[in-house]
Tab-separated table of C-alpha atoms and ligand atoms in Angstrom:
chain	number	residue	atom	x	y	z
O	36	MET	CA	-3.941	-28.014	-24.644
O	37	ILE	CA	-7.032	-26.240	-26.810
O	38	LEU	CA	-8.240	-22.881	-27.560
O	39	VAL	CA	-11.726	-22.603	-27.671
O	40	LEU	CA	-13.166	-18.948	-28.866
O	41	GLY	CA	-17.116	-18.826	-27.984
O	42	SER	CA	-16.751	-21.124	-25.513
O	43	THR	CA	-20.003	-20.182	-23.765
O	44	GLY	CA	-21.433	-20.320	-27.194
O	45	LYS	CA	-24.433	-22.365	-28.849
O	46	ILE	CA	-21.529	-24.457	-30.044
O	47	GLY	CA	-19.001	-23.889	-27.673
O	48	ARG	CA	-20.609	-24.429	-24.543
O	49	GLU	CA	-21.171	-28.156	-26.939
O	50	LEU	CA	-17.873	-28.821	-27.370
O	51	VAL	CA	-15.818	-27.956	-24.478
O	52	PRO	CA	-17.513	-30.944	-22.857
O	53	ALA	CA	-17.128	-33.245	-25.993
O	54	LEU	CA	-12.945	-32.047	-26.063
O	55	LEU	CA	-12.505	-33.030	-22.101
O	56	ASP	CA	-14.442	-36.710	-22.557
O	57	ARG	CA	-12.235	-36.961	-25.127
O	58	GLY	CA	-9.104	-36.609	-22.826
O	59	ALA	CA	-8.301	-33.334	-24.440
O	60	HIS	CA	-7.578	-30.476	-22.209
O	61	VAL	CA	-9.494	-27.251	-23.232
O	62	ARG	CA	-8.375	-23.555	-22.449
O	63	ALA	CA	-12.502	-21.561	-22.071
O	64	LEU	CA	-12.269	-18.679	-23.369
O	65	THR	CA	-15.309	-16.133	-22.087
O	66	ARG	CA	-15.355	-12.160	-21.509
O	67	ASP	CA	-16.462	-12.950	-18.148
O	68	PRO	CA	-15.545	-15.865	-15.877
O	69	SER	CA	-17.773	-14.654	-13.260
O	70	ARG	CA	-21.075	-15.372	-15.469
O	71	ALA	CA	-20.353	-18.449	-17.306
O	72	ARG	CA	-21.160	-21.819	-17.033
O	73	ILE	CA	-18.484	-23.956	-17.772
O	74	ASP	CA	-17.624	-27.204	-17.633
O	75	PRO	CA	-15.566	-27.459	-14.367
O	76	ARG	CA	-12.770	-30.094	-15.820
O	77	ALA	CA	-11.896	-26.884	-18.004
O	78	LYS	CA	-9.835	-24.194	-17.485
O	79	VAL	CA	-11.414	-20.956	-18.114
O	80	ALA	CA	-9.300	-17.769	-19.432
O	81	ALA	CA	-11.415	-14.313	-19.453
O	82	GLY	CA	-10.305	-12.820	-22.273
O	83	ASP	CA	-12.097	-10.505	-25.158
O	84	LEU	CA	-11.395	-10.345	-28.750
O	85	ASP	CA	-11.329	-7.397	-29.430
O	86	ALA	CA	-7.910	-7.026	-27.698
O	87	PHE	CA	-6.987	-10.308	-28.217
O	88	ASP	CA	-3.931	-11.258	-25.515
O	89	PRO	CA	-1.307	-13.462	-27.307
O	90	ALA	CA	-0.858	-14.926	-23.296
O	91	LEU	CA	-4.124	-17.210	-23.953
O	92	LEU	CA	-2.175	-18.910	-26.468
O	93	ASP	CA	0.813	-19.970	-23.892
O	94	GLY	CA	1.049	-24.001	-24.564
O	95	VAL	CA	-1.748	-24.110	-26.556
O	96	ASP	CA	-1.597	-25.889	-29.735
O	97	ARG	CA	-4.623	-26.417	-31.080
O	98	VAL	CA	-7.330	-23.886	-31.275
O	99	PHE	CA	-11.288	-23.159	-32.508
O	100	VAL	CA	-11.981	-19.872	-33.799
O	101	LEU	CA	-15.359	-18.890	-33.840
O	102	THR	CA	-16.443	-15.314	-33.810
O	103	SER	CA	-20.075	-14.327	-33.004
O	104	GLY	CA	-22.677	-13.828	-35.894
O	105	HIS	CA	-23.165	-10.297	-33.954
O	106	GLY	CA	-19.205	-9.629	-33.032
O	107	SER	CA	-18.180	-5.985	-33.618
O	108	ASP	CA	-15.771	-6.649	-35.961
O	109	PRO	CA	-15.680	-10.643	-36.261
O	110	LEU	CA	-12.589	-10.104	-39.466
O	111	ALA	CA	-10.769	-8.053	-37.031
O	112	GLN	CA	-11.025	-10.836	-34.506
O	113	GLU	CA	-10.246	-13.701	-36.211
O	114	GLN	CA	-7.239	-11.675	-37.241
O	115	ALA	CA	-6.083	-10.996	-34.527
O	116	VAL	CA	-6.345	-14.232	-33.158
O	117	LEU	CA	-4.467	-16.203	-36.486
O	118	LYS	CA	-1.725	-14.204	-35.973
O	119	ALA	CA	-0.833	-14.022	-31.955
O	120	ALA	CA	-1.350	-18.346	-33.089
O	121	ALA	CA	1.555	-18.960	-36.254
O	122	GLY	CA	3.261	-21.074	-33.986
O	123	VAL	CA	0.623	-23.458	-33.155
O	124	SER	CA	-0.092	-26.846	-35.109
O	125	HIS	CA	-3.634	-26.487	-36.513
O	126	VAL	CA	-6.582	-24.230	-36.032
O	127	VAL	CA	-10.114	-25.169	-36.698
O	128	LYS	CA	-12.403	-22.946	-38.234
O	129	LEU	CA	-16.126	-22.319	-37.726
O	130	SER	CA	-17.665	-20.606	-40.794
O	131	THR	CA	-20.884	-21.008	-42.787
O	132	THR	CA	-22.436	-23.344	-45.755
O	133	GLY	CA	-22.788	-19.513	-47.412
O	134	VAL	CA	-19.071	-19.274	-48.158
O	135	HIS	CA	-19.710	-23.021	-49.470
O	136	PHE	CA	-22.139	-22.021	-51.727
O	137	GLY	CA	-20.490	-18.542	-53.079
O	138	GLN	CA	-22.901	-16.334	-51.472
O	139	THR	CA	-22.350	-12.745	-51.770
O	140	ASP	CA	-24.471	-11.469	-48.304
O	141	PRO	CA	-22.440	-9.318	-45.827
O	142	ILE	CA	-21.915	-13.076	-42.950
O	143	SER	CA	-20.782	-15.190	-46.215
O	144	LEU	CA	-18.097	-12.833	-47.568
O	145	VAL	CA	-17.321	-11.988	-43.324
O	146	HIS	CA	-16.516	-16.001	-43.100
O	147	ALA	CA	-14.720	-16.072	-46.768
O	148	GLU	CA	-12.478	-13.067	-45.863
O	149	ALA	CA	-11.289	-14.975	-42.719
O	150	GLU	CA	-11.287	-18.761	-44.008
O	151	ARG	CA	-8.432	-17.138	-46.387
O	152	ALA	CA	-7.071	-15.237	-43.523
O	153	VAL	CA	-6.961	-18.981	-41.575
O	154	ARG	CA	-5.351	-21.123	-45.111
O	155	GLU	CA	-2.583	-18.330	-45.139
O	156	ALA	CA	-2.202	-18.266	-41.643
O	157	GLY	CA	0.329	-21.215	-41.641
O	158	PRO	CA	-0.474	-23.433	-39.219
O	159	ASP	CA	-2.598	-26.790	-40.355
O	160	TRP	CA	-6.539	-25.876	-40.550
O	161	THR	CA	-9.384	-26.989	-41.127
O	162	ILE	CA	-13.110	-25.350	-42.110
O	163	LEU	CA	-16.173	-26.396	-41.158
O	164	ARG	CA	-18.958	-24.745	-42.407
O	165	PRO	CA	-22.430	-24.886	-40.105
O	166	GLY	CA	-26.189	-24.623	-42.314
O	167	THR	CA	-28.306	-23.275	-39.955
O	168	PHE	CA	-28.466	-24.202	-36.636
O	169	MET	CA	-32.139	-25.397	-35.208
O	170	ASP	CA	-31.183	-23.444	-31.760
O	171	ASN	CA	-32.104	-20.253	-34.559
O	172	ARG	CA	-35.848	-21.698	-33.762
O	173	PHE	CA	-35.685	-20.893	-29.869
O	174	ALA	CA	-36.595	-17.391	-31.453
O	175	TRP	CA	-40.166	-18.714	-31.468
O	176	LEU	CA	-39.791	-19.088	-27.532
O	177	PRO	CA	-42.596	-16.458	-27.259
O	178	ALA	CA	-45.067	-17.187	-29.350
O	179	VAL	CA	-44.733	-20.332	-28.513
O	180	ARG	CA	-45.390	-19.285	-24.698
O	181	GLY	CA	-47.689	-16.923	-26.042
O	182	ASP	CA	-50.613	-16.940	-28.858
O	183	GLY	CA	-48.738	-19.975	-30.147
O	184	VAL	CA	-49.306	-18.211	-33.715
O	185	ILE	CA	-45.781	-18.350	-35.109
O	186	ARG	CA	-44.946	-15.897	-37.789
O	187	VAL	CA	-42.724	-16.070	-40.219
O	188	PRO	CA	-41.196	-14.216	-43.334
O	189	GLU	CA	-42.859	-14.996	-46.716
O	190	GLY	CA	-40.263	-17.596	-48.861
O	191	ASP	CA	-38.711	-18.439	-46.098
O	192	PRO	CA	-36.205	-21.123	-47.393
O	193	ALA	CA	-36.730	-25.529	-46.381
O	194	SER	CA	-33.573	-26.319	-44.107
O	195	ALA	CA	-31.503	-29.036	-43.857
O	196	LEU	CA	-31.208	-27.573	-40.251
O	197	VAL	CA	-28.415	-28.894	-38.178
O	198	HIS	CA	-27.755	-29.290	-34.249
O	199	VAL	CA	-25.354	-27.757	-32.966
O	200	ARG	CA	-24.399	-30.959	-31.033
O	201	ASP	CA	-23.759	-32.633	-34.162
O	202	ILE	CA	-21.567	-29.459	-35.214
O	203	ALA	CA	-19.788	-29.673	-31.788
O	204	GLU	CA	-18.968	-33.371	-32.099
O	205	VAL	CA	-17.405	-33.118	-35.612
O	206	ALA	CA	-15.064	-30.520	-34.108
O	207	ALA	CA	-13.928	-31.980	-31.799
O	208	THR	CA	-13.092	-35.228	-33.809
O	209	VAL	CA	-11.471	-32.877	-35.858
O	210	LEU	CA	-9.830	-31.058	-32.870
O	211	THR	CA	-8.169	-34.342	-31.460
O	212	GLY	CA	-7.815	-36.883	-34.424
O	213	ASP	CA	-5.387	-36.941	-37.923
O	214	GLY	CA	-5.587	-36.809	-41.051
O	215	HIS	CA	-8.400	-33.466	-41.501
O	216	ALA	CA	-5.846	-30.792	-41.966
O	217	GLY	CA	-6.847	-28.996	-45.310
O	218	LYS	CA	-10.149	-30.303	-45.265
O	219	ILE	CA	-13.198	-28.018	-45.317
O	220	TYR	CA	-16.419	-29.742	-44.448
O	221	PRO	CA	-19.618	-28.637	-44.444
O	222	ILE	CA	-22.377	-29.272	-41.521
O	223	THR	CA	-26.225	-30.061	-41.968
O	224	GLY	CA	-28.879	-32.324	-40.633
O	225	GLY	CA	-29.996	-35.205	-43.115
O	226	GLU	CA	-33.406	-33.808	-43.901
O	227	ALA	CA	-34.583	-30.461	-45.202
O	228	LEU	CA	-37.694	-29.298	-43.847
O	229	THR	CA	-39.821	-26.176	-44.923
O	230	THR	CA	-40.883	-23.882	-42.067
O	231	ARG	CA	-43.940	-25.146	-41.945
O	232	ARG	CA	-43.044	-28.200	-41.613
O	233	GLN	CA	-40.567	-26.943	-38.479
O	234	VAL	CA	-43.768	-26.100	-36.645
O	235	GLU	CA	-45.709	-28.935	-36.961
O	236	ILE	CA	-43.071	-30.819	-35.613
O	237	LEU	CA	-42.428	-28.589	-32.649
O	238	ALA	CA	-46.000	-28.408	-32.572
O	239	ASP	CA	-46.632	-32.271	-32.158
O	240	VAL	CA	-43.586	-32.942	-29.476
O	241	LEU	CA	-45.156	-30.164	-27.357
O	242	GLY	CA	-48.549	-31.372	-27.279
O	243	ARG	CA	-49.875	-28.040	-27.984
O	244	ARG	CA	-51.781	-26.004	-31.202
O	245	LEU	CA	-49.402	-24.242	-32.841
O	246	THR	CA	-49.981	-21.983	-35.783
O	247	TYR	CA	-47.758	-21.346	-39.142
O	248	VAL	CA	-48.448	-17.313	-40.426
O	249	GLU	CA	-46.819	-16.195	-43.323
O	250	GLU	CA	-46.416	-12.947	-42.993
O	251	PRO	CA	-44.398	-10.126	-45.606
O	252	GLU	CA	-41.283	-8.943	-45.242
O	253	ALA	CA	-41.280	-5.484	-43.721
O	254	ALA	CA	-43.678	-6.874	-40.862
O	255	SER	CA	-40.389	-8.948	-40.099
O	256	ARG	CA	-38.200	-6.553	-40.574
O	257	ALA	CA	-40.506	-4.717	-37.750
O	258	ARG	CA	-40.499	-6.870	-35.596
O	259	MET	CA	-36.845	-7.752	-35.603
O	260	LEU	CA	-36.278	-4.098	-35.437
O	261	GLY	CA	-38.586	-3.996	-31.985
O	262	TYR	CA	-35.921	-6.646	-30.550
O	263	GLY	CA	-33.217	-4.090	-31.378
O	264	TRP	CA	-30.838	-5.466	-33.585
O	265	PRO	CA	-29.234	-3.057	-35.606
O	266	ALA	CA	-30.384	-2.148	-39.217
O	267	SER	CA	-27.366	-3.451	-41.046
O	268	ALA	CA	-27.556	-7.342	-39.112
O	269	VAL	CA	-31.690	-6.857	-39.996
O	270	ASP	CA	-30.427	-6.637	-43.729
O	271	GLY	CA	-27.582	-9.258	-43.461
O	272	ILE	CA	-29.849	-12.002	-42.427
O	273	PHE	CA	-33.008	-11.251	-45.267
O	274	GLU	CA	-29.872	-10.867	-47.747
O	275	LEU	CA	-28.501	-14.669	-46.960
O	276	LYS	CA	-31.802	-15.843	-46.485
O	277	ARG	CA	-32.348	-14.721	-49.890
O	278	GLN	CA	-29.282	-16.103	-51.095
O	279	SER	CA	-29.632	-19.893	-49.633
O	280	ALA	CA	-32.647	-20.560	-51.181
O	281	GLY	CA	-32.750	-23.669	-52.628
O	282	LYS	CA	-29.372	-23.961	-51.536
O	283	GLU	CA	-30.317	-23.882	-47.550
O	284	GLU	CA	-31.731	-27.858	-48.246
O	285	ILE	CA	-29.222	-30.012	-49.650
O	286	VAL	CA	-27.891	-32.089	-46.800
O	287	PHE	CA	-24.074	-32.956	-46.281
O	288	ASP	CA	-22.789	-36.614	-45.119
O	289	THR	CA	-20.373	-35.141	-42.703
O	290	VAL	CA	-21.512	-35.953	-39.723
O	291	ARG	CA	-22.326	-39.823	-40.647
O	292	GLU	CA	-18.661	-39.860	-42.464
O	293	LEU	CA	-17.014	-38.182	-39.877
O	294	LEU	CA	-19.162	-39.179	-36.191
O	295	GLY	CA	-20.135	-42.397	-37.581
O	296	ARG	CA	-23.917	-42.128	-36.600
O	297	ALA	CA	-26.909	-40.479	-38.549
O	298	PRO	CA	-27.084	-36.144	-37.583
O	299	LEU	CA	-29.430	-35.475	-34.627
O	300	THR	CA	-33.513	-34.289	-36.411
O	301	PHE	CA	-35.476	-31.478	-35.939
O	302	ALA	CA	-37.687	-33.522	-33.704
O	303	ASP	CA	-34.801	-34.783	-31.261
O	304	TRP	CA	-34.030	-31.165	-30.571
O	305	ALA	CA	-37.699	-30.127	-29.603
O	306	ARG	CA	-37.992	-33.447	-27.586
O	307	GLU	CA	-34.715	-31.760	-25.799
O	308	HIS	CA	-35.947	-28.240	-24.899
O	309	ALA	CA	-39.813	-28.977	-24.754
O	310	GLY	CA	-39.116	-27.708	-21.294
O	311	SER	CA	-37.983	-24.653	-22.573
O	312	PHE	CA	-40.897	-23.680	-24.346
O	313	ALA	CA	-43.461	-24.922	-21.362
S	299	NAP	N1	-27.033	-19.683	-36.314
S	299	NAP	C1	-26.519	-20.115	-37.086
S	299	NAP	O1	-28.069	-20.693	-38.500
S	299	NAP	C2	-25.581	-19.699	-38.308
S	299	NAP	C3	-25.475	-20.607	-39.667
S	299	NAP	C4	-23.712	-20.856	-39.577
S	299	NAP	C5	-22.602	-20.375	-39.098
S	299	NAP	N2	-23.573	-19.473	-38.365
S	299	NAP	C6	-22.034	-18.962	-37.228
S	299	NAP	O2	-21.650	-19.338	-36.037
S	299	NAP	C7	-20.806	-18.446	-35.470
S	299	NAP	C8	-21.619	-18.323	-33.420
S	299	NAP	O3	-22.642	-17.787	-34.055
S	299	NAP	P1	-23.807	-17.396	-32.722
S	299	NAP	O4	-24.586	-16.593	-32.997
S	299	NAP	O5	-23.875	-18.688	-32.262
S	299	NAP	O6	-23.088	-17.177	-31.976
S	299	NAP	P2	-22.626	-17.954	-30.061
S	299	NAP	O7	-21.365	-18.841	-30.044
S	299	NAP	O8	-23.814	-18.561	-29.279
S	299	NAP	O9	-22.431	-17.198	-29.077
S	299	NAP	C9	-21.029	-15.676	-28.944
S	299	NAP	C10	-19.738	-16.318	-28.503
S	299	NAP	O10	-19.015	-15.524	-28.342
S	299	NAP	C11	-17.998	-14.906	-27.272
S	299	NAP	N3	-17.599	-13.724	-27.945
S	299	NAP	C12	-19.116	-12.623	-27.937
S	299	NAP	N4	-17.688	-11.667	-28.270
S	299	NAP	C13	-16.985	-11.723	-27.533
S	299	NAP	C14	-15.705	-10.874	-27.666
S	299	NAP	N5	-15.653	-9.626	-28.293
S	299	NAP	N6	-14.511	-11.508	-26.713
S	299	NAP	C15	-14.710	-13.007	-26.753
S	299	NAP	N7	-15.565	-13.797	-27.008
S	299	NAP	C16	-16.655	-13.683	-27.170
S	299	NAP	C17	-19.612	-15.500	-26.635
S	299	NAP	O11	-18.819	-15.388	-25.296
S	299	NAP	P3	-18.874	-14.420	-23.565
S	299	NAP	O12	-20.111	-14.098	-23.657
S	299	NAP	O13	-18.782	-15.461	-23.000
S	299	NAP	O14	-18.197	-13.736	-23.703
S	299	NAP	C18	-20.427	-16.546	-26.839
S	299	NAP	O15	-19.572	-17.192	-26.155
S	299	NAP	C19	-21.112	-17.615	-35.898
S	299	NAP	O16	-20.228	-17.226	-36.720
S	299	NAP	C20	-22.405	-17.421	-37.026
S	299	NAP	O17	-22.102	-16.091	-38.324
S	299	NAP	C21	-24.166	-19.886	-37.614
């Protein structure tokens, strides 16, 4: 049995069916099973990482550890799971390329600390370090549905964006296969794209005119605060962007090496989600 944390999130909702398709038994964690839409072949379990119940690990031999980027205290949550999971055989942790590049922004630092905890926990471990998700571009939804003007902060770095399904497929391969203990896998898409190019690709796929506008950081910051995001989270995002400039464009071959196929492209992602942007 594999326990999947974050089973309703961007990666989790792709990972659960990918594991089931490989014949694994899955226990899918969510805080609210009544609202969660989880593959019916999985066993859904209610639980909150802020008060982790060790009984969630009964009969579990492998754990996929993912905490929300917006969680209350992701490090404390992961430490609680690891403490309870000392007897499982293998833990797979979802981290970030920020750790790969030694970044010191708050998000990467927390993941670096959590990675250390995973390595010291006892069970076999594998660490997945994905770069920026293509799904982050859902932030453009209101602009695309509205006036078609996509505002991005000045200096937004080119990025080898990755499709969450590729991350999930890598995770499923690691969780159901052998030979991955003690490995650290950085995961990106197959090509680096400037943000302007991403907007052009989305416009081509949607058959719509979209206008790319760079705005001063202060304007982007004000907009994010307007969404109700905490100031510390907004600061963290900008610090991460500053530190990942010139690094986010690095392409890693992990998807091809582990899955034997090319990574999904941003155009694939745009086609898949064209209906949502309409
Ligand atoms: N976005 C990127 O570009 C990027 C890049 C690299 C790494 N990452 C990392 O990816 C990870 C996932 O972030 P995300 O924003 O994509 O989140 P997400 O996986 O889309 O959503 C959060 C998930 O966590 C669950 N969750 C949240 N709080 C919980 C709690 N207290 N107890 C139990 N479950 C809880 C939610 O489940 P329920 O609501 O159903 O309970 C949901 O399934 C983060 O560690 C982030 O640093 C993100």
